[in-house]
Tab-separated table of C-alpha atoms and ligand atoms in Angstrom:
chain	number	residue	atom	x	y	z
A	23	MET	CA	0.000	0.000	0.000
A	24	GLU	CA	1.239	3.451	-0.885
A	25	LEU	CA	0.219	5.493	2.165
A	26	VAL	CA	0.219	9.272	1.937
A	27	THR	CA	2.040	9.468	5.242
A	28	ARG	CA	2.862	7.425	8.343
A	29	ALA	CA	2.857	8.050	12.099
A	30	ILE	CA	5.605	10.342	13.367
A	31	LYS	CA	8.742	8.599	14.640
A	32	GLY	CA	8.583	7.988	18.382
A	33	THR	CA	4.760	7.929	18.498
A	34	LYS	CA	2.641	4.847	19.015
A	35	ASP	CA	-0.933	4.026	18.026
A	36	VAL	CA	-2.988	2.155	20.589
A	37	LEU	CA	-5.465	-0.033	18.720
A	38	PRO	CA	-8.964	-1.022	19.914
A	39	SER	CA	-7.733	-4.605	20.360
A	40	GLU	CA	-5.202	-3.547	23.013
A	41	SER	CA	-6.431	-0.257	24.473
A	42	TYR	CA	-8.157	-2.147	27.302
A	43	LYS	CA	-4.680	-2.664	28.761
A	44	ASN	CA	-4.039	1.087	28.858
A	45	GLN	CA	-7.511	1.695	30.273
A	46	TYR	CA	-6.865	-0.870	33.000
A	47	ILE	CA	-3.544	0.725	34.021
A	48	GLU	CA	-5.022	4.236	33.893
A	49	SER	CA	-8.174	3.411	35.847
A	50	THR	CA	-6.198	1.487	38.465
A	51	ALA	CA	-3.835	4.442	38.932
A	52	MET	CA	-6.639	7.021	39.088
A	53	GLY	CA	-8.589	4.781	41.489
A	54	VAL	CA	-5.626	4.656	43.864
A	55	ALA	CA	-5.169	8.435	43.551
A	56	ASP	CA	-8.833	8.869	44.447
A	57	CYS	CA	-8.387	6.744	47.601
A	58	PHE	CA	-5.494	8.980	48.590
A	59	GLY	CA	-7.624	12.120	48.063
A	60	TYR	CA	-5.939	13.334	44.851
A	61	GLY	CA	-8.568	14.923	42.557
A	62	GLU	CA	-8.037	14.944	38.808
A	63	ILE	CA	-6.700	18.091	37.135
A	64	ARG	CA	-6.678	18.553	33.353
A	65	THR	CA	-4.501	21.201	31.777
A	66	PRO	CA	-3.845	22.153	28.141
A	67	VAL	CA	-1.434	20.173	26.005
A	68	PHE	CA	0.428	23.384	25.138
A	69	GLU	CA	1.618	26.265	27.269
A	70	HIS	CA	3.724	29.384	26.829
A	71	THR	CA	7.330	28.242	26.369
A	72	GLU	CA	8.424	30.479	29.212
A	73	LEU	CA	6.581	28.249	31.711
A	74	PHE	CA	8.904	25.327	30.989
A	75	ASN	CA	12.019	27.490	30.698
A	76	ARG	CA	11.336	28.819	34.190
A	77	SER	CA	10.225	25.577	35.854
A	78	VAL	CA	12.012	22.670	34.183
A	79	GLY	CA	15.024	24.980	33.778
A	80	ASP	CA	16.774	26.383	30.730
A	81	THR	CA	19.986	24.409	31.300
A	82	THR	CA	18.237	21.019	31.343
A	83	ASP	CA	18.317	18.555	28.436
A	84	VAL	CA	14.516	18.744	28.301
A	85	VAL	CA	14.510	22.491	27.611
A	86	GLN	CA	17.732	22.716	25.617
A	87	LYS	CA	17.258	19.727	23.337
A	88	GLU	CA	13.903	18.025	23.671
A	89	MET	CA	11.001	20.481	23.616
A	90	TYR	CA	8.535	20.756	20.749
A	91	THR	CA	8.485	24.533	20.508
A	92	PHE	CA	6.936	26.623	17.745
A	93	ASP	CA	5.529	30.077	17.104
A	94	ASP	CA	1.745	30.140	16.743
A	95	LYS	CA	0.037	32.288	14.128
A	96	GLY	CA	0.016	35.197	16.583
A	97	GLY	CA	3.803	34.971	16.910
A	98	ARG	CA	3.766	33.578	20.488
A	99	SER	CA	6.263	30.899	21.438
A	100	ILE	CA	4.294	27.798	22.374
A	101	THR	CA	5.554	24.430	23.670
A	102	LEU	CA	3.880	21.030	23.829
A	103	ARG	CA	4.160	20.015	27.480
A	104	PRO	CA	7.246	17.861	28.091
A	105	GLU	CA	5.929	16.917	31.561
A	106	GLY	CA	2.905	17.481	33.790
A	107	THR	CA	4.111	19.408	36.844
A	108	ALA	CA	4.623	22.869	35.323
A	109	GLY	CA	1.095	23.045	33.857
A	110	ALA	CA	-0.475	21.750	37.075
A	111	VAL	CA	1.340	24.388	39.145
A	112	ARG	CA	0.486	27.149	36.658
A	113	SER	CA	-3.168	26.152	36.837
A	114	PHE	CA	-3.039	25.922	40.641
A	115	LEU	CA	-1.817	29.546	40.728
A	116	GLU	CA	-3.981	30.969	37.964
A	117	ASN	CA	-7.139	29.491	39.500
A	118	GLY	CA	-6.284	30.670	43.027
A	119	LEU	CA	-6.216	27.140	44.465
A	120	PHE	CA	-3.785	28.423	47.096
A	121	ASN	CA	-6.854	30.046	48.715
A	122	GLU	CA	-8.420	26.584	49.145
A	123	PRO	CA	-7.578	24.333	52.096
A	124	LEU	CA	-3.986	23.104	51.821
A	125	PRO	CA	-2.499	20.811	50.791
A	126	GLN	CA	-4.162	20.721	47.404
A	127	LYS	CA	-3.760	17.186	46.097
A	128	MET	CA	-4.040	16.724	42.330
A	129	SER	CA	-3.676	13.772	39.967
A	130	TYR	CA	-3.519	13.611	36.180
A	131	LEU	CA	-3.181	11.453	33.099
A	132	THR	CA	-1.412	13.433	30.379
A	133	SER	CA	0.373	13.048	27.109
A	134	CYS	CA	3.910	14.507	27.114
A	135	TYR	CA	6.235	15.391	24.234
A	136	ARG	CA	10.017	15.175	24.180
A	137	TYR	CA	12.276	15.050	21.158
A	138	GLU	CA	14.366	12.148	22.462
A	139	LYS	CA	15.990	9.288	20.583
A	140	PRO	CA	13.190	6.701	20.366
A	141	GLN	CA	13.934	3.223	21.711
A	142	SER	CA	12.140	0.554	23.715
A	143	GLY	CA	10.256	2.390	26.487
A	144	ARG	CA	11.260	5.821	25.172
A	145	TYR	CA	8.909	7.748	22.929
A	146	ARG	CA	8.502	11.270	21.615
A	147	GLU	CA	4.869	11.228	22.624
A	148	PHE	CA	4.335	9.333	25.866
A	149	HIS	CA	1.810	9.350	28.682
A	150	GLN	CA	2.202	9.978	32.370
A	151	PHE	CA	0.076	9.312	35.375
A	152	GLY	CA	1.168	11.914	37.904
A	153	VAL	CA	0.285	13.437	41.239
A	154	GLU	CA	1.157	16.783	42.823
A	155	CYS	CA	0.693	17.659	46.491
A	156	ILE	CA	1.004	21.421	47.015
A	157	GLY	CA	1.233	23.100	50.406
A	158	ALA	CA	2.710	20.308	52.583
A	159	ALA	CA	6.282	20.641	53.833
A	160	ASP	CA	6.312	17.578	56.059
A	161	ALA	CA	8.155	14.418	54.983
A	162	ALA	CA	4.808	12.665	55.537
A	163	ALA	CA	3.766	14.145	52.161
A	164	ASP	CA	6.859	12.733	50.409
A	165	ALA	CA	6.060	9.363	51.975
A	166	GLU	CA	2.412	9.620	50.950
A	167	ILE	CA	3.166	10.124	47.256
A	168	ILE	CA	5.759	7.333	47.281
A	169	SER	CA	3.272	5.029	48.959
A	170	LEU	CA	0.666	6.009	46.335
A	171	ALA	CA	3.030	5.007	43.511
A	172	VAL	CA	3.932	1.763	45.293
A	173	GLN	CA	0.237	0.961	45.752
A	174	VAL	CA	-0.462	1.496	42.037
A	175	PHE	CA	2.229	-1.045	41.140
A	176	ASP	CA	0.958	-3.379	43.830
A	177	MET	CA	-2.631	-3.227	42.568
A	178	LEU	CA	-1.407	-3.888	39.027
A	179	GLY	CA	0.588	-6.896	40.230
A	180	VAL	CA	3.936	-5.475	39.075
A	181	GLU	CA	6.811	-7.034	40.992
A	182	ASN	CA	10.600	-6.784	41.013
A	183	LEU	CA	10.745	-3.024	41.310
A	184	SER	CA	13.142	-1.077	43.449
A	185	LEU	CA	12.576	2.293	45.026
A	186	GLU	CA	15.663	4.490	45.129
A	187	ILE	CA	15.648	7.713	47.115
A	188	ASN	CA	18.043	10.589	47.625
A	189	SER	CA	18.102	14.141	48.919
A	190	ILE	CA	19.509	16.940	46.779
A	191	GLY	CA	19.091	19.553	49.527
A	192	CYS	CA	17.802	23.104	49.415
A	193	PRO	CA	19.228	26.128	47.520
A	194	GLU	CA	21.526	26.817	50.505
A	195	CYS	CA	23.148	23.343	50.489
A	196	ARG	CA	23.185	23.504	46.692
A	197	LYS	CA	25.565	26.522	46.783
A	198	LYS	CA	28.286	24.493	48.518
A	199	TYR	CA	27.619	21.493	46.322
A	200	THR	CA	27.671	23.532	43.106
A	201	ALA	CA	31.043	24.977	44.099
A	202	ALA	CA	32.420	21.459	44.725
A	203	LEU	CA	31.070	20.209	41.403
A	204	ARG	CA	32.473	23.191	39.515
A	205	GLU	CA	35.884	22.553	40.998
A	206	TYR	CA	35.698	18.860	40.068
A	207	PHE	CA	34.509	19.419	36.483
A	208	GLU	CA	37.035	22.252	35.931
A	209	GLY	CA	39.652	19.512	36.224
A	210	HIS	CA	38.018	17.706	33.250
A	211	LYS	CA	37.225	20.769	31.165
A	212	GLY	CA	39.080	19.495	28.101
A	213	GLU	CA	36.937	16.336	27.906
A	214	LEU	CA	33.418	17.732	28.423
A	215	CYS	CA	30.989	18.140	25.498
A	216	GLU	CA	30.012	21.622	24.238
A	217	THR	CA	26.681	21.672	26.115
A	218	CYS	CA	28.347	20.657	29.371
A	219	LEU	CA	30.983	23.349	28.996
A	220	SER	CA	28.235	25.960	29.076
A	221	ARG	CA	26.571	24.099	31.972
A	222	LEU	CA	29.849	24.301	33.882
A	223	GLU	CA	29.362	28.053	34.051
A	224	ARG	CA	25.616	28.184	34.622
A	225	ASN	CA	24.512	24.951	36.357
A	226	PRO	CA	27.184	22.260	36.827
A	227	MET	CA	24.654	19.858	38.392
A	228	ARG	CA	23.084	19.365	34.945
A	229	ILE	CA	26.367	17.868	33.679
A	230	LEU	CA	25.411	14.853	35.798
A	231	ASP	CA	22.481	14.034	33.438
A	232	CYS	CA	24.484	14.349	30.210
A	233	LYS	CA	23.956	11.208	28.118
A	234	SER	CA	27.301	11.463	26.246
A	235	PRO	CA	29.474	8.477	27.286
A	236	VAL	CA	32.532	10.641	28.090
A	237	CYS	CA	30.592	13.108	30.270
A	238	SER	CA	28.786	10.207	32.008
A	239	GLU	CA	32.094	8.567	32.834
A	240	ILE	CA	33.482	11.790	34.275
A	241	SER	CA	30.232	12.327	36.244
A	242	ALA	CA	30.595	8.901	37.867
A	243	GLY	CA	33.545	10.224	39.907
A	244	ALA	CA	31.936	13.585	40.838
A	245	PRO	CA	31.144	14.582	44.451
A	246	VAL	CA	27.663	13.441	45.579
A	247	VAL	CA	25.098	15.926	46.855
A	248	LEU	CA	24.129	13.863	49.910
A	249	ASP	CA	27.546	14.716	51.426
A	250	TYR	CA	26.704	18.437	51.241
A	251	ILE	CA	23.176	18.735	52.603
A	252	CYS	CA	22.416	20.942	55.612
A	253	ASP	CA	21.041	19.765	58.986
A	254	ASP	CA	17.426	20.657	58.143
A	255	CYS	CA	17.535	18.801	54.828
A	256	ARG	CA	19.179	15.816	56.506
A	257	ALA	CA	16.477	15.781	59.198
A	258	HIS	CA	13.807	15.870	56.469
A	259	PHE	CA	15.486	12.937	54.725
A	260	GLU	CA	15.720	10.945	57.970
A	261	SER	CA	12.077	11.677	58.665
A	262	LEU	CA	11.113	10.389	55.203
A	263	LYS	CA	13.063	7.184	55.824
A	264	GLY	CA	11.221	6.740	59.130
A	265	PHE	CA	7.846	7.107	57.394
A	266	LEU	CA	8.816	4.639	54.654
A	267	GLU	CA	9.930	2.107	57.248
A	268	ALA	CA	6.664	2.547	59.173
A	269	LEU	CA	4.730	2.022	55.922
A	270	GLU	CA	6.843	-1.092	55.226
A	271	ILE	CA	8.090	0.297	51.928
A	272	ASP	CA	11.529	-1.037	50.990
A	273	TYR	CA	13.990	1.502	49.618
A	274	THR	CA	17.636	2.023	48.947
A	275	VAL	CA	19.471	5.327	49.155
A	276	ASN	CA	21.115	6.093	45.823
A	277	PRO	CA	23.257	9.226	46.182
A	278	GLN	CA	23.699	9.382	42.375
A	279	ILE	CA	20.053	10.318	41.707
A	280	VAL	CA	19.752	14.038	40.954
A	281	ARG	CA	16.897	13.947	38.358
A	282	GLY	CA	16.991	15.891	35.115
A	283	LEU	CA	14.652	18.774	35.990
A	284	ASP	CA	15.717	21.928	37.813
A	285	TYR	CA	12.810	22.409	40.185
A	286	TYR	CA	13.655	19.651	42.662
A	287	THR	CA	14.691	20.331	46.241
A	288	ARG	CA	15.347	17.814	49.019
A	289	THR	CA	13.690	14.452	48.249
A	290	VAL	CA	14.125	12.856	44.837
A	291	PHE	CA	13.170	9.282	44.010
A	292	GLU	CA	12.873	6.791	41.183
A	293	ILE	CA	11.180	3.439	40.845
A	294	ILE	CA	13.147	1.087	38.630
A	295	SER	CA	12.400	-2.288	37.047
A	296	ASN	CA	14.591	-5.259	37.936
A	297	ASN	CA	12.879	-7.610	35.505
A	298	LYS	CA	15.089	-9.365	32.959
A	299	ASP	CA	13.729	-7.675	29.827
A	300	THR	CA	13.262	-4.209	31.302
A	301	GLN	CA	16.241	-4.112	33.657
A	302	GLY	CA	17.014	-0.564	34.819
A	303	LEU	CA	13.963	1.038	33.189
A	304	VAL	CA	12.771	3.995	35.274
A	305	CYS	CA	8.986	3.750	35.372
A	306	CYS	CA	8.327	6.461	37.960
A	307	GLY	CA	10.247	9.528	39.059
A	308	GLY	CA	9.519	12.446	41.292
A	309	GLY	CA	10.365	14.397	44.378
A	310	ARG	CA	9.935	17.619	46.263
A	311	TYR	CA	9.941	21.045	44.606
A	312	ASP	CA	9.648	23.615	47.392
A	313	GLY	CA	10.758	26.593	45.261
A	314	LEU	CA	8.652	26.170	42.125
A	315	VAL	CA	5.330	27.673	43.220
A	316	GLY	CA	7.138	30.852	44.314
A	317	GLU	CA	9.351	30.835	41.191
A	318	LEU	CA	6.227	30.940	39.005
A	319	GLY	CA	4.992	34.060	40.800
A	320	GLY	CA	2.850	32.470	43.526
A	321	PRO	CA	3.144	32.336	47.314
A	322	SER	CA	6.062	30.406	48.725
A	323	LEU	CA	4.544	26.947	49.116
A	324	PRO	CA	6.267	23.585	49.475
A	325	ALA	CA	5.214	20.773	47.128
A	326	CYS	CA	6.024	17.285	45.928
A	327	GLY	CA	4.868	14.870	43.254
A	328	PHE	CA	5.805	12.214	40.729
A	329	GLY	CA	5.271	11.163	37.136
A	330	MET	CA	4.811	7.534	36.092
A	331	GLY	CA	5.516	6.559	32.480
A	332	LEU	CA	2.450	4.595	31.377
A	333	GLU	CA	4.021	3.017	28.265
A	334	ARG	CA	6.828	1.784	30.506
A	335	VAL	CA	4.408	0.338	33.054
A	336	ARG	CA	2.633	-1.549	30.260
A	337	LEU	CA	5.951	-2.731	28.804
A	338	ILE	CA	7.094	-4.027	32.184
A	339	MET	CA	3.783	-5.833	32.682
A	340	GLU	CA	3.784	-7.390	29.218
A	341	THR	CA	7.391	-8.536	29.246
A	342	ALA	CA	6.982	-10.020	32.732
A	343	ASP	CA	3.676	-11.713	31.788
A	344	VAL	CA	1.725	-9.864	34.469
A	345	PRO	CA	-1.919	-10.719	33.727
A	346	PHE	CA	-4.344	-8.086	32.484
A	347	PRO	CA	-8.072	-8.578	33.024
A	348	GLU	CA	-9.688	-10.152	29.988
A	349	LYS	CA	-10.799	-7.843	27.195
A	350	THR	CA	-14.566	-7.377	27.270
A	351	ARG	CA	-16.534	-9.324	24.619
A	352	THR	CA	-19.693	-8.630	22.676
A	353	ASP	CA	-22.501	-10.254	24.686
A	354	LEU	CA	-24.756	-10.815	21.696
A	355	PHE	CA	-24.418	-10.601	17.943
A	356	LEU	CA	-27.920	-10.563	16.488
A	357	ALA	CA	-27.707	-11.604	12.845
A	358	SER	CA	-30.647	-10.812	10.571
A	359	MET	CA	-32.035	-11.557	7.147
A	360	GLY	CA	-34.739	-9.630	5.276
A	361	GLU	CA	-35.750	-5.995	5.537
A	362	LYS	CA	-38.280	-6.404	8.363
A	363	ALA	CA	-35.888	-8.517	10.437
A	364	ASN	CA	-32.987	-6.098	9.850
A	365	VAL	CA	-35.004	-3.243	11.305
A	366	LEU	CA	-36.243	-5.376	14.211
A	367	ALA	CA	-32.659	-6.480	14.960
A	368	ALA	CA	-31.573	-2.821	15.053
A	369	LYS	CA	-34.362	-2.050	17.555
A	370	ILE	CA	-33.671	-5.064	19.826
A	371	VAL	CA	-29.933	-4.298	19.840
A	372	SER	CA	-30.595	-0.645	20.563
A	373	ASP	CA	-32.854	-1.558	23.532
A	374	LEU	CA	-30.255	-3.977	24.863
A	375	ARG	CA	-27.533	-1.338	24.610
A	376	PHE	CA	-29.684	1.056	26.645
A	377	ASP	CA	-29.680	-1.680	29.311
A	378	GLY	CA	-25.879	-1.774	29.243
A	379	VAL	CA	-25.638	-5.021	27.259
A	380	ARG	CA	-22.824	-5.215	24.679
A	381	ALA	CA	-24.959	-6.012	21.676
A	382	ASP	CA	-24.191	-5.774	17.991
A	383	PHE	CA	-25.913	-6.311	14.646
A	384	GLU	CA	-25.097	-6.310	10.953
A	385	LEU	CA	-24.078	-3.037	9.307
A	386	CYS	CA	-22.764	-4.295	5.953
A	387	GLY	CA	-25.746	-6.178	4.483
A	388	ARG	CA	-23.885	-9.527	4.367
A	389	SER	CA	-25.361	-13.026	4.169
A	390	VAL	CA	-26.261	-14.752	7.454
A	391	LYS	CA	-23.307	-17.097	6.979
A	392	ALA	CA	-20.929	-14.137	6.632
A	393	GLN	CA	-22.543	-12.421	9.626
A	394	MET	CA	-21.992	-15.524	11.782
A	395	LYS	CA	-18.375	-15.729	10.619
A	396	PHE	CA	-17.926	-12.097	11.635
A	397	ALA	CA	-19.544	-12.776	15.037
A	398	GLY	CA	-17.189	-15.714	15.574
A	399	LYS	CA	-14.117	-13.660	14.639
A	400	THR	CA	-15.053	-10.803	16.952
A	401	GLY	CA	-15.565	-13.242	19.840
A	402	ALA	CA	-19.284	-12.688	20.528
A	403	HIS	CA	-20.475	-14.699	23.522
A	404	TYR	CA	-23.985	-15.388	22.159
A	405	THR	CA	-25.423	-15.239	18.664
A	406	ALA	CA	-28.945	-15.438	17.322
A	407	VAL	CA	-30.475	-15.144	13.878
A	408	ILE	CA	-33.688	-13.314	13.162
A	409	GLY	CA	-35.574	-13.634	9.863
A	410	ASP	CA	-39.159	-13.789	8.596
A	411	GLY	CA	-39.572	-17.294	10.099
A	412	GLU	CA	-38.579	-16.137	13.592
A	413	ILE	CA	-40.851	-13.104	13.345
A	414	GLU	CA	-43.717	-15.387	12.396
A	415	SER	CA	-43.045	-17.992	15.119
A	416	GLY	CA	-42.271	-15.325	17.711
A	417	GLU	CA	-39.144	-17.214	18.887
A	418	ILE	CA	-35.441	-17.081	18.237
A	419	VAL	CA	-32.674	-19.581	18.929
A	420	LEU	CA	-29.894	-18.256	21.087
A	421	LYS	CA	-26.523	-19.934	20.731
A	422	ASN	CA	-23.800	-19.864	23.353
A	423	MET	CA	-20.657	-19.685	21.236
A	424	ASP	CA	-18.445	-20.998	24.058
A	425	ASP	CA	-20.135	-24.390	24.479
A	426	SER	CA	-22.349	-24.407	21.346
A	427	SER	CA	-25.460	-24.988	23.515
A	428	THR	CA	-28.705	-23.473	22.258
A	429	GLN	CA	-31.976	-22.357	23.796
A	430	THR	CA	-35.179	-20.993	22.333
A	431	VAL	CA	-36.209	-17.567	23.609
A	432	PRO	CA	-39.529	-15.777	22.881
A	433	LEU	CA	-39.108	-12.602	20.828
A	434	GLU	CA	-41.609	-10.850	23.060
A	435	GLY	CA	-39.650	-9.783	26.128
A	436	PHE	CA	-36.352	-10.971	24.566
A	437	GLN	CA	-34.518	-8.040	26.073
A	438	GLU	CA	-35.342	-8.970	29.712
A	439	GLU	CA	-34.850	-12.662	29.056
A	440	PHE	CA	-31.417	-12.132	27.528
A	441	SER	CA	-30.348	-9.842	30.390
A	442	ASN	CA	-31.407	-12.610	32.821
A	443	ILE	CA	-29.388	-15.195	30.922
A	444	LEU	CA	-26.344	-12.936	31.142
A	445	ILE	CA	-26.836	-12.399	34.890
A	446	GLN	CA	-27.202	-16.164	35.440
A	447	GLY	CA	-23.962	-16.665	33.485
A	448	VAL	CA	-22.102	-14.100	35.603
A	449	LEU	CA	-23.446	-15.657	38.820
A	450	SER	CA	-22.446	-19.129	37.736
A	451	ASP	CA	-18.930	-17.878	36.828
A	452	MET	CA	-18.686	-16.246	40.277
A	453	ASN	CA	-19.833	-19.438	42.011
A	454	GLN	CA	-17.303	-21.407	40.006
A	455	ALA	CA	-14.518	-18.978	40.965
A	456	ASN	CA	-15.568	-19.049	44.636
A	457	ALA	CA	-15.755	-22.835	44.597
A	458	GLU	CA	-12.256	-22.991	43.153
A	459	ASP	CA	-11.001	-20.486	45.765
A	460	PHE	CA	-12.438	-22.576	48.590
A	461	ASP	CA	-11.843	-25.920	46.902
A	462	ILE	CA	-15.557	-26.840	46.954
A	463	LYS	CA	-17.091	-29.249	44.423
A	464	LEU	CA	-20.293	-27.812	42.932
B	261	HAM	P1	10.454	12.558	34.567
B	261	HAM	O1	11.386	11.660	35.326
B	261	HAM	O2	11.051	13.401	33.522
B	261	HAM	O3	9.703	13.432	35.641
B	261	HAM	O4	9.312	11.679	33.921
B	261	HAM	C1	8.523	10.820	34.721
B	261	HAM	C2	8.411	9.465	34.084
B	261	HAM	O5	7.929	9.579	32.752
B	261	HAM	C3	9.736	8.724	33.925
B	261	HAM	O6	10.100	8.073	35.128
B	261	HAM	C4	9.406	7.734	32.835
B	261	HAM	O7	8.725	6.623	33.402
B	261	HAM	C5	8.447	8.511	31.966
B	261	HAM	N1	9.133	9.055	30.792
B	261	HAM	C6	9.957	10.132	30.724
B	261	HAM	N2	10.384	10.328	29.467
B	261	HAM	C7	9.825	9.356	28.709
B	261	HAM	C8	9.871	9.016	27.310
B	261	HAM	N3	10.566	9.741	26.450
B	261	HAM	N4	9.163	7.932	26.891
B	261	HAM	C9	8.439	7.194	27.758
B	261	HAM	N5	8.340	7.476	29.073
B	261	HAM	C10	9.032	8.537	29.554
B	261	HAM	C11	8.707	14.300	35.333
B	261	HAM	O8	8.183	14.397	34.252
B	261	HAM	C12	8.225	15.087	36.530
B	261	HAM	N6	7.162	16.025	36.093
B	261	HAM	C13	7.713	14.182	37.628
B	261	HAM	C14	7.240	14.942	38.808
B	261	HAM	C15	5.972	15.271	39.105
B	261	HAM	N7	8.021	15.452	39.727
B	261	HAM	C16	7.268	16.103	40.618
B	261	HAM	N8	6.034	15.997	40.239
């Protein structure tokens, strides 16, 4: 086929045959967020570029190399959001949510855009589930968001993950640390890439996220921020550890984690896969950002949050054979033959759909044989055929496609009768499952 164009590199279509997996992950995550009191926020896909320059930081890889930025027809610089926090905080400020009881706890499902090199688990359009908790300074809030992320993975049945935490201190500790880093990297000035040379002047901490092999190797020997944090930041970190231990959440301290976005202060964390096929994949990252709300022109309010990469969560689940719930099936395909029957089938199916039954009928005018073939291919649970004969006799034969059993059902009141059959089927499946759970013979 000679297509006019194809999907953009680094983007991924989710087809109807598989989107139930995404829906399952998303609804599980949002359900957990709801239990934790995080209400959904939806913000625009694009924002003024300045928002990301100021929040994510203009020396980060995200801003310098990865943003989809363009001028709109009015000549304004616009950027597709590379992450969810900046927009959520902008909206929090613009809508005066700081006047509401604090903390304000928000959750979101968003698409994000970064011009990165596509590879397994890394896309140019990807989706995040995220939460932001604004107005809480206590380490209990850091622990709450971590526990929320852990619970999402738990509910999904994802195992073999490790939680790594670190503290990158406050702007005060950062001054001492920045000086130490500058001194260290000055000694390697001749080997650093062009971008890192400019970072050396403006923000040496960002050299630590450089993906060039030479810079990464040099970074491995750099001083670590945890050795430079002040007493208050250390106390906050110890308090977080205490909460995590009380919540029975396993963690390791990884002093190398600094995260690639400028707004973080104190706590940073990542959740990483240890499964064979997705070893080292970071599926969730976040931390505290006590300066950002003020930096964007609002009151000085502490905050923390995380973003979870939904494509990565699905990849981890699929490669580790974590079960998804079964895809829903059509309950009934009502085949028909003849003009009168076609119209009657449309009406019966429409009534059933109003009752919440997944019912379907023929839209292409095919033969009954072809309709039944279609019903079989699409996995319909029951089928029935309606024609002049059935209209005359007032009965139709319902076939269970799983065990090929049939039963005759009156056309009059078919809708209620079929709903009853479905309920009986669900009850019998539940009894079967319960019997298996308790090892009872039915
Ligand atoms: P981030 O670490 O840049 O943090 O992204 C969060 C998560 O999004 C990552 O851990 C990863 O799972 C996923 N992710 C990032 N880039 C890609 C990509 N190119 N393809 C697929 N998945 C990706 C943030 O975005 C922060 N806003 C998190 C946060 C919220 N911090 C505080 N609040």
